[in-house]
């Protein structure tokens, strides 16, 4: 009889591209039991074993099949920078030669890893430097979970990654399947075992994907709001033209239904003279009263060829006090890793732009801010 484990010559599989469910299906297709998935995850993530020969609870023919047809690969750290506040930024080389960036932010009692989801970004938010890079491609699951693996290996046992935020380069909801599989892996008991409260996905508001996410993956949600009027948001976060505020807030309310005490974090970059007036603050109160919300004000981080300025400390504090007084829990995000360009919106990597949109974007950013 022909063995189901006969080598498939056409394609080799990176097993880091699969979450547990995906691996189980992979093994079932080979005529194996689904629990092989758990065994493999334990070897890889708990024992740190990548040599299939050493995975002794798998049968010899299975080990031989895996050796022949499968491999385990992550992107590689090629540059490491450490900021004066301890924030680490790594440039990671992907198999296609482009580079992505990953940031580790140490804090008292926790360590947060900011993970990229795409090489560059296909959206054109005018205040974000990743947008200026243009877009190359979606990251694979192995390249997303790979950032967590290489970062934790590099940090060693003393600094543990306790939280992951999908807030690096790219729009995670435009790389839905790979991002969801990677987040499933982060939360899997046999891998990193992070709780759903410690894995956050941030989106600029890809409304249909937000509904899908609510259906299939229970993680914390952050929404990049940045404006309370459609005319201004159309300009700052152009995807708003497709999915305006009313639809965005409806999708947020749908997500909030997952659990009774769930809150959604709204991110709001503070741009001097653009979105930081008291009218804007009042607009925020009105909008955020319609959903269980927390507000995180982000001081704008500057980057070259951009005419926006950060709101003054006084303006940010006035905004914060007004919102807190109005009953919206509001915090100001501490800027971290500024001296190595590791702060929000400063991640650029090295992107061969396939969208050819980056030149046009630079102009739009400069024009709309003056
Ligand atoms: N594309 C997703 C994930 C990126 S998260 C999203 O838009 O949510 C990065 C966060 O930093 C987003 O809230 C983004 O709007 C914000 N950001 C981008 N550029 C920034 C800048 N120059 N200064 C401060 N925050 C910025």
PDB file of N, CA, C and O in Angstrom, residues 79 84 149 156 219 330:
ATOM      1  N   UNK A  79      19.632  44.096  12.860  1.00  0.00           N
ATOM      2  CA  UNK A  79      20.096  45.297  13.570  1.00  0.00           C
ATOM      3  C   UNK A  79      19.386  45.352  14.916  1.00  0.00           C
ATOM      4  O   UNK A  79      18.178  45.084  14.993  1.00  0.00           O
ATOM      5  N   UNK A  84      17.754  54.802  25.455  1.00  0.00           N
ATOM      6  CA  UNK A  84      18.185  55.152  26.809  1.00  0.00           C
ATOM      7  C   UNK A  84      17.162  54.697  27.854  1.00  0.00           C
ATOM      8  O   UNK A  84      17.508  54.461  29.006  1.00  0.00           O
ATOM      9  N   UNK A 149       9.085  34.937  18.755  1.00  0.00           N
ATOM     10  CA  UNK A 149      10.085  33.901  19.044  1.00  0.00           C
ATOM     11  C   UNK A 149      11.495  34.519  19.110  1.00  0.00           C
ATOM     12  O   UNK A 149      12.218  34.334  20.091  1.00  0.00           O
ATOM     13  N   UNK A 156      16.153  36.596  26.421  1.00  0.00           N
ATOM     14  CA  UNK A 156      16.564  35.607  27.419  1.00  0.00           C
ATOM     15  C   UNK A 156      15.532  35.468  28.525  1.00  0.00           C
ATOM     16  O   UNK A 156      14.394  35.941  28.402  1.00  0.00           O
ATOM     17  N   UNK A 219      -9.673  38.837  21.156  1.00  0.00           N
ATOM     18  CA  UNK A 219      -8.496  39.538  21.689  1.00  0.00           C
ATOM     19  C   UNK A 219      -8.929  40.969  22.011  1.00  0.00           C
ATOM     20  O   UNK A 219     -10.035  41.379  21.663  1.00  0.00           O
ATOM     21  N   UNK A 330      -9.290  58.351  30.391  1.00  0.00           N
ATOM     22  CA  UNK A 330      -8.335  58.830  29.384  1.00  0.00           C
ATOM     23  C   UNK A 330      -6.920  58.820  29.929  1.00  0.00           C
ATOM     24  O   UNK A 330      -6.664  59.311  31.026  1.00  0.00           O
TER      25      UNK A 330
END
